[in-house]
């Protein structure tokens, strides 16, 4: 078993979502984890990764990587951050309805970078995804498949008033997801 398989099996076995893993310089192994929705974790409630989550995954990965004979010097386990990357199709489905930054592999209509709201098309997300974005006062829809994506990330939502995105969607006043106040 290679190091990527060992990391994926361990992280998912503990009930977390493996967002990404990569090797860095001088033997650094970086692992990015996220909590899954509607899962109760022994480290406590909440939708965001905690330090305790990272500690638990680190301890387990250290054991597994040693047993599997995977070579590394340092191991870093962390959350994916506010601008969480979307790498796999299940992540695109999970975050449908969220605002994302999308970079295509090939220029389309004069540009590669778009920002808009992610939508899943039909019953089969593998058949296509959509990004609804605004140019001026006009809305446009960009259809794409995962193979056309170079990079996709959630647009960070920072709320200094202490209300979550769900609270504002349930009835609180909020600005639209264009990021601009009129």
PDB file of C-alpha atoms in Angstrom:
ATOM      1  CA  UNK A   1       0.000   0.000   0.000  1.00  0.00           C
ATOM      2  CA  UNK A   2       1.386   3.443  -0.881  1.00  0.00           C
ATOM      3  CA  UNK A   3       1.288   6.487   1.423  1.00  0.00           C
ATOM      4  CA  UNK A   4      -1.748   8.047  -0.330  1.00  0.00           C
ATOM      5  CA  UNK A   5      -3.833   4.916   0.122  1.00  0.00           C
ATOM      6  CA  UNK A   6      -2.757   4.639   3.771  1.00  0.00           C
ATOM      7  CA  UNK A   7      -3.729   8.272   4.435  1.00  0.00           C
ATOM      8  CA  UNK A   8      -7.086   7.979   2.663  1.00  0.00           C
ATOM      9  CA  UNK A   9      -8.013   4.717   4.382  1.00  0.00           C
ATOM     10  CA  UNK A  10      -7.084   6.097   7.808  1.00  0.00           C
ATOM     11  CA  UNK A  11      -8.796   9.485   7.488  1.00  0.00           C
ATOM     12  CA  UNK A  12     -12.028   8.104   6.032  1.00  0.00           C
ATOM     13  CA  UNK A  13     -11.948   5.240   8.524  1.00  0.00           C
ATOM     14  CA  UNK A  14     -12.061   7.810  11.326  1.00  0.00           C
ATOM     15  CA  UNK A  15     -15.137   9.378   9.699  1.00  0.00           C
ATOM     16  CA  UNK A  16     -13.492  12.504   8.251  1.00  0.00           C
ATOM     17  CA  UNK A  17     -13.414  13.759   4.691  1.00  0.00           C
ATOM     18  CA  UNK A  18      -9.939  13.702   3.126  1.00  0.00           C
ATOM     19  CA  UNK A  19      -9.828  17.012   1.272  1.00  0.00           C
ATOM     20  CA  UNK A  20      -6.248  16.754   0.042  1.00  0.00           C
ATOM     21  CA  UNK A  21      -2.838  15.338   0.885  1.00  0.00           C
ATOM     22  CA  UNK A  22       0.516  16.334  -0.509  1.00  0.00           C
ATOM     23  CA  UNK A  23       4.218  15.885  -0.031  1.00  0.00           C
ATOM     24  CA  UNK A  24       6.371  18.925   0.648  1.00  0.00           C
ATOM     25  CA  UNK A  25      10.072  19.588   0.893  1.00  0.00           C
ATOM     26  CA  UNK A  26      12.295  17.679   3.316  1.00  0.00           C
ATOM     27  CA  UNK A  27       9.834  14.868   3.956  1.00  0.00           C
ATOM     28  CA  UNK A  28       6.837  17.017   4.903  1.00  0.00           C
ATOM     29  CA  UNK A  29       3.480  15.256   4.555  1.00  0.00           C
ATOM     30  CA  UNK A  30       0.461  17.607   4.667  1.00  0.00           C
ATOM     31  CA  UNK A  31      -3.024  16.187   5.178  1.00  0.00           C
ATOM     32  CA  UNK A  32      -6.170  18.355   5.013  1.00  0.00           C
ATOM     33  CA  UNK A  33      -9.316  16.999   6.652  1.00  0.00           C
ATOM     34  CA  UNK A  34     -12.887  18.187   7.035  1.00  0.00           C
ATOM     35  CA  UNK A  35     -15.843  17.088   9.099  1.00  0.00           C
ATOM     36  CA  UNK A  36     -18.722  15.408   7.320  1.00  0.00           C
ATOM     37  CA  UNK A  37     -22.214  16.867   7.721  1.00  0.00           C
ATOM     38  CA  UNK A  38     -24.540  15.175  10.219  1.00  0.00           C
ATOM     39  CA  UNK A  39     -21.757  13.099  11.806  1.00  0.00           C
ATOM     40  CA  UNK A  40     -21.251  13.196  15.567  1.00  0.00           C
ATOM     41  CA  UNK A  41     -17.542  13.206  16.424  1.00  0.00           C
ATOM     42  CA  UNK A  42     -16.004  12.084  19.731  1.00  0.00           C
ATOM     43  CA  UNK A  43     -14.065  15.379  19.800  1.00  0.00           C
ATOM     44  CA  UNK A  44     -17.319  17.339  20.160  1.00  0.00           C
ATOM     45  CA  UNK A  45     -20.147  18.867  18.149  1.00  0.00           C
ATOM     46  CA  UNK A  46     -19.790  21.404  15.366  1.00  0.00           C
ATOM     47  CA  UNK A  47     -19.333  21.613  11.641  1.00  0.00           C
ATOM     48  CA  UNK A  48     -15.717  22.843  11.674  1.00  0.00           C
ATOM     49  CA  UNK A  49     -12.514  20.858  12.233  1.00  0.00           C
ATOM     50  CA  UNK A  50     -11.057  21.323  15.721  1.00  0.00           C
ATOM     51  CA  UNK A  51      -7.532  21.022  17.057  1.00  0.00           C
ATOM     52  CA  UNK A  52      -8.654  17.817  18.781  1.00  0.00           C
ATOM     53  CA  UNK A  53      -9.753  16.379  15.413  1.00  0.00           C
ATOM     54  CA  UNK A  54      -6.311  17.112  13.972  1.00  0.00           C
ATOM     55  CA  UNK A  55      -4.607  15.548  17.007  1.00  0.00           C
ATOM     56  CA  UNK A  56      -6.704  12.390  16.736  1.00  0.00           C
ATOM     57  CA  UNK A  57      -6.008  11.971  13.013  1.00  0.00           C
ATOM     58  CA  UNK A  58      -2.296  12.758  13.510  1.00  0.00           C
ATOM     59  CA  UNK A  59      -1.899  10.087  16.202  1.00  0.00           C
ATOM     60  CA  UNK A  60      -3.652   7.464  14.084  1.00  0.00           C
ATOM     61  CA  UNK A  61      -1.743   8.390  10.907  1.00  0.00           C
ATOM     62  CA  UNK A  62       1.600   8.182  12.721  1.00  0.00           C
ATOM     63  CA  UNK A  63       0.813   4.594  13.750  1.00  0.00           C
ATOM     64  CA  UNK A  64      -0.496   3.534  10.346  1.00  0.00           C
ATOM     65  CA  UNK A  65       2.323   5.132   8.346  1.00  0.00           C
ATOM     66  CA  UNK A  66       4.903   3.450  10.588  1.00  0.00           C
ATOM     67  CA  UNK A  67       3.269   0.033  10.221  1.00  0.00           C
ATOM     68  CA  UNK A  68       2.966   0.472   6.435  1.00  0.00           C
ATOM     69  CA  UNK A  69       6.593   1.601   6.164  1.00  0.00           C
ATOM     70  CA  UNK A  70       5.718   4.955   4.580  1.00  0.00           C
ATOM     71  CA  UNK A  71       8.625   7.369   4.626  1.00  0.00           C
ATOM     72  CA  UNK A  72       8.084  10.919   5.924  1.00  0.00           C
ATOM     73  CA  UNK A  73       9.915  13.302   8.258  1.00  0.00           C
ATOM     74  CA  UNK A  74       7.106  15.564   9.483  1.00  0.00           C
ATOM     75  CA  UNK A  75       3.333  15.181   9.440  1.00  0.00           C
ATOM     76  CA  UNK A  76       0.932  18.125   9.435  1.00  0.00           C
ATOM     77  CA  UNK A  77      -2.816  17.571   9.717  1.00  0.00           C
ATOM     78  CA  UNK A  78      -5.070  20.606   9.413  1.00  0.00           C
ATOM     79  CA  UNK A  79      -8.416  21.898   8.248  1.00  0.00           C
ATOM     80  CA  UNK A  80      -8.737  22.922   4.594  1.00  0.00           C
ATOM     81  CA  UNK A  81      -9.315  26.551   5.604  1.00  0.00           C
ATOM     82  CA  UNK A  82     -12.098  28.962   4.717  1.00  0.00           C
ATOM     83  CA  UNK A  83     -11.273  28.745   1.017  1.00  0.00           C
ATOM     84  CA  UNK A  84     -11.630  24.962   0.990  1.00  0.00           C
ATOM     85  CA  UNK A  85     -10.541  23.393  -2.297  1.00  0.00           C
ATOM     86  CA  UNK A  86     -13.030  21.234  -4.184  1.00  0.00           C
ATOM     87  CA  UNK A  87     -11.165  18.323  -5.753  1.00  0.00           C
ATOM     88  CA  UNK A  88     -13.611  15.426  -6.091  1.00  0.00           C
ATOM     89  CA  UNK A  89     -17.109  15.220  -7.520  1.00  0.00           C
ATOM     90  CA  UNK A  90     -18.630  14.434  -4.111  1.00  0.00           C
ATOM     91  CA  UNK A  91     -17.236  17.749  -2.799  1.00  0.00           C
ATOM     92  CA  UNK A  92     -18.902  19.648  -5.671  1.00  0.00           C
ATOM     93  CA  UNK A  93     -22.195  17.927  -4.843  1.00  0.00           C
ATOM     94  CA  UNK A  94     -21.809  18.578  -1.105  1.00  0.00           C
ATOM     95  CA  UNK A  95     -21.216  22.297  -1.639  1.00  0.00           C
ATOM     96  CA  UNK A  96     -23.842  22.886  -4.331  1.00  0.00           C
ATOM     97  CA  UNK A  97     -25.500  26.218  -3.626  1.00  0.00           C
ATOM     98  CA  UNK A  98     -22.271  27.740  -2.304  1.00  0.00           C
ATOM     99  CA  UNK A  99     -20.298  30.510  -3.935  1.00  0.00           C
ATOM    100  CA  UNK A 100     -17.029  29.285  -5.449  1.00  0.00           C
ATOM    101  CA  UNK A 101     -14.029  30.539  -7.397  1.00  0.00           C
ATOM    102  CA  UNK A 102     -13.518  28.366 -10.476  1.00  0.00           C
ATOM    103  CA  UNK A 103     -10.458  28.237 -12.720  1.00  0.00           C
ATOM    104  CA  UNK A 104     -10.751  26.283 -15.964  1.00  0.00           C
ATOM    105  CA  UNK A 105      -7.877  24.453 -17.664  1.00  0.00           C
ATOM    106  CA  UNK A 106      -8.628  26.102 -21.011  1.00  0.00           C
ATOM    107  CA  UNK A 107      -9.761  29.641 -21.804  1.00  0.00           C
ATOM    108  CA  UNK A 108     -13.515  29.871 -22.435  1.00  0.00           C
ATOM    109  CA  UNK A 109     -14.939  33.067 -23.948  1.00  0.00           C
ATOM    110  CA  UNK A 110     -11.769  34.993 -23.205  1.00  0.00           C
ATOM    111  CA  UNK A 111     -11.145  33.933 -19.613  1.00  0.00           C
ATOM    112  CA  UNK A 112     -10.366  31.059 -17.283  1.00  0.00           C
ATOM    113  CA  UNK A 113     -11.490  32.435 -13.889  1.00  0.00           C
ATOM    114  CA  UNK A 114     -15.087  32.709 -12.744  1.00  0.00           C
ATOM    115  CA  UNK A 115     -16.883  33.372  -9.439  1.00  0.00           C
ATOM    116  CA  UNK A 116     -20.463  32.287  -8.912  1.00  0.00           C
ATOM    117  CA  UNK A 117     -22.904  29.909  -7.269  1.00  0.00           C
ATOM    118  CA  UNK A 118     -22.342  26.205  -7.861  1.00  0.00           C
ATOM    119  CA  UNK A 119     -25.261  24.051  -9.071  1.00  0.00           C
ATOM    120  CA  UNK A 120     -25.601  20.362  -9.865  1.00  0.00           C
ATOM    121  CA  UNK A 121     -27.379  19.582 -13.140  1.00  0.00           C
ATOM    122  CA  UNK A 122     -29.943  16.770 -13.093  1.00  0.00           C
ATOM    123  CA  UNK A 123     -29.593  13.476 -11.275  1.00  0.00           C
ATOM    124  CA  UNK A 124     -26.060  12.680 -12.460  1.00  0.00           C
ATOM    125  CA  UNK A 125     -23.493  15.251 -11.313  1.00  0.00           C
ATOM    126  CA  UNK A 126     -20.814  13.518 -13.406  1.00  0.00           C
ATOM    127  CA  UNK A 127     -22.765  14.586 -16.498  1.00  0.00           C
ATOM    128  CA  UNK A 128     -22.381  18.231 -15.641  1.00  0.00           C
ATOM    129  CA  UNK A 129     -22.203  21.045 -13.162  1.00  0.00           C
ATOM    130  CA  UNK A 130     -23.119  24.697 -13.533  1.00  0.00           C
ATOM    131  CA  UNK A 131     -21.822  27.974 -12.241  1.00  0.00           C
ATOM    132  CA  UNK A 132     -24.263  30.886 -12.115  1.00  0.00           C
ATOM    133  CA  UNK A 133     -22.335  34.153 -12.253  1.00  0.00           C
ATOM    134  CA  UNK A 134     -23.076  37.819 -12.842  1.00  0.00           C
ATOM    135  CA  UNK A 135     -21.526  40.279 -15.262  1.00  0.00           C
ATOM    136  CA  UNK A 136     -22.967  43.683 -14.600  1.00  0.00           C
ATOM    137  CA  UNK A 137     -26.676  43.169 -14.075  1.00  0.00           C
ATOM    138  CA  UNK A 138     -26.889  40.054 -16.247  1.00  0.00           C
ATOM    139  CA  UNK A 139     -26.797  36.488 -14.946  1.00  0.00           C
ATOM    140  CA  UNK A 140     -24.959  33.836 -16.948  1.00  0.00           C
ATOM    141  CA  UNK A 141     -24.669  30.084 -16.592  1.00  0.00           C
ATOM    142  CA  UNK A 142     -21.419  28.249 -17.288  1.00  0.00           C
ATOM    143  CA  UNK A 143     -21.788  24.499 -17.746  1.00  0.00           C
ATOM    144  CA  UNK A 144     -18.715  22.365 -17.009  1.00  0.00           C
ATOM    145  CA  UNK A 145     -17.509  18.891 -16.077  1.00  0.00           C
ATOM    146  CA  UNK A 146     -14.853  18.037 -13.524  1.00  0.00           C
ATOM    147  CA  UNK A 147     -12.209  17.258 -16.161  1.00  0.00           C
ATOM    148  CA  UNK A 148     -12.333  20.897 -17.326  1.00  0.00           C
ATOM    149  CA  UNK A 149     -11.470  22.291 -13.871  1.00  0.00           C
ATOM    150  CA  UNK A 150      -7.939  23.332 -12.925  1.00  0.00           C
ATOM    151  CA  UNK A 151      -8.913  24.672  -9.483  1.00  0.00           C
ATOM    152  CA  UNK A 152     -12.113  25.275  -7.531  1.00  0.00           C
ATOM    153  CA  UNK A 153     -12.405  26.746  -4.051  1.00  0.00           C
ATOM    154  CA  UNK A 154     -15.173  27.911  -1.764  1.00  0.00           C
ATOM    155  CA  UNK A 155     -15.391  31.670  -1.432  1.00  0.00           C
ATOM    156  CA  UNK A 156     -14.661  32.386   2.244  1.00  0.00           C
ATOM    157  CA  UNK A 157     -17.654  33.508   4.271  1.00  0.00           C
ATOM    158  CA  UNK A 158     -16.534  35.600   7.224  1.00  0.00           C
ATOM    159  CA  UNK A 159     -19.260  36.636   9.637  1.00  0.00           C
ATOM    160  CA  UNK A 160     -18.208  38.984  12.412  1.00  0.00           C
ATOM    161  CA  UNK A 161     -21.738  39.166  13.832  1.00  0.00           C
ATOM    162  CA  UNK A 162     -21.722  35.586  15.092  1.00  0.00           C
ATOM    163  CA  UNK A 163     -24.480  34.234  12.853  1.00  0.00           C
ATOM    164  CA  UNK A 164     -23.867  31.234  10.662  1.00  0.00           C
ATOM    165  CA  UNK A 165     -24.783  30.994   6.995  1.00  0.00           C
ATOM    166  CA  UNK A 166     -27.727  28.774   7.939  1.00  0.00           C
ATOM    167  CA  UNK A 167     -29.066  31.358  10.409  1.00  0.00           C
ATOM    168  CA  UNK A 168     -29.107  34.101   7.784  1.00  0.00           C
ATOM    169  CA  UNK A 169     -30.716  31.847   5.182  1.00  0.00           C
ATOM    170  CA  UNK A 170     -33.445  30.939   7.675  1.00  0.00           C
ATOM    171  CA  UNK A 171     -34.746  34.470   7.940  1.00  0.00           C
ATOM    172  CA  UNK A 172     -32.092  36.953   8.957  1.00  0.00           C
ATOM    173  CA  UNK A 173     -31.220  39.869   6.709  1.00  0.00           C
ATOM    174  CA  UNK A 174     -28.170  39.294   4.559  1.00  0.00           C
ATOM    175  CA  UNK A 175     -26.725  40.554   1.326  1.00  0.00           C
ATOM    176  CA  UNK A 176     -26.901  38.455  -1.813  1.00  0.00           C
ATOM    177  CA  UNK A 177     -23.921  36.300  -2.705  1.00  0.00           C
ATOM    178  CA  UNK A 178     -22.489  38.790  -5.173  1.00  0.00           C
ATOM    179  CA  UNK A 179     -20.287  40.214  -2.457  1.00  0.00           C
ATOM    180  CA  UNK A 180     -21.220  43.811  -3.318  1.00  0.00           C
ATOM    181  CA  UNK A 181     -23.534  46.086  -1.375  1.00  0.00           C
ATOM    182  CA  UNK A 182     -25.732  48.384  -3.430  1.00  0.00           C
TER     183      UNK A 182
END
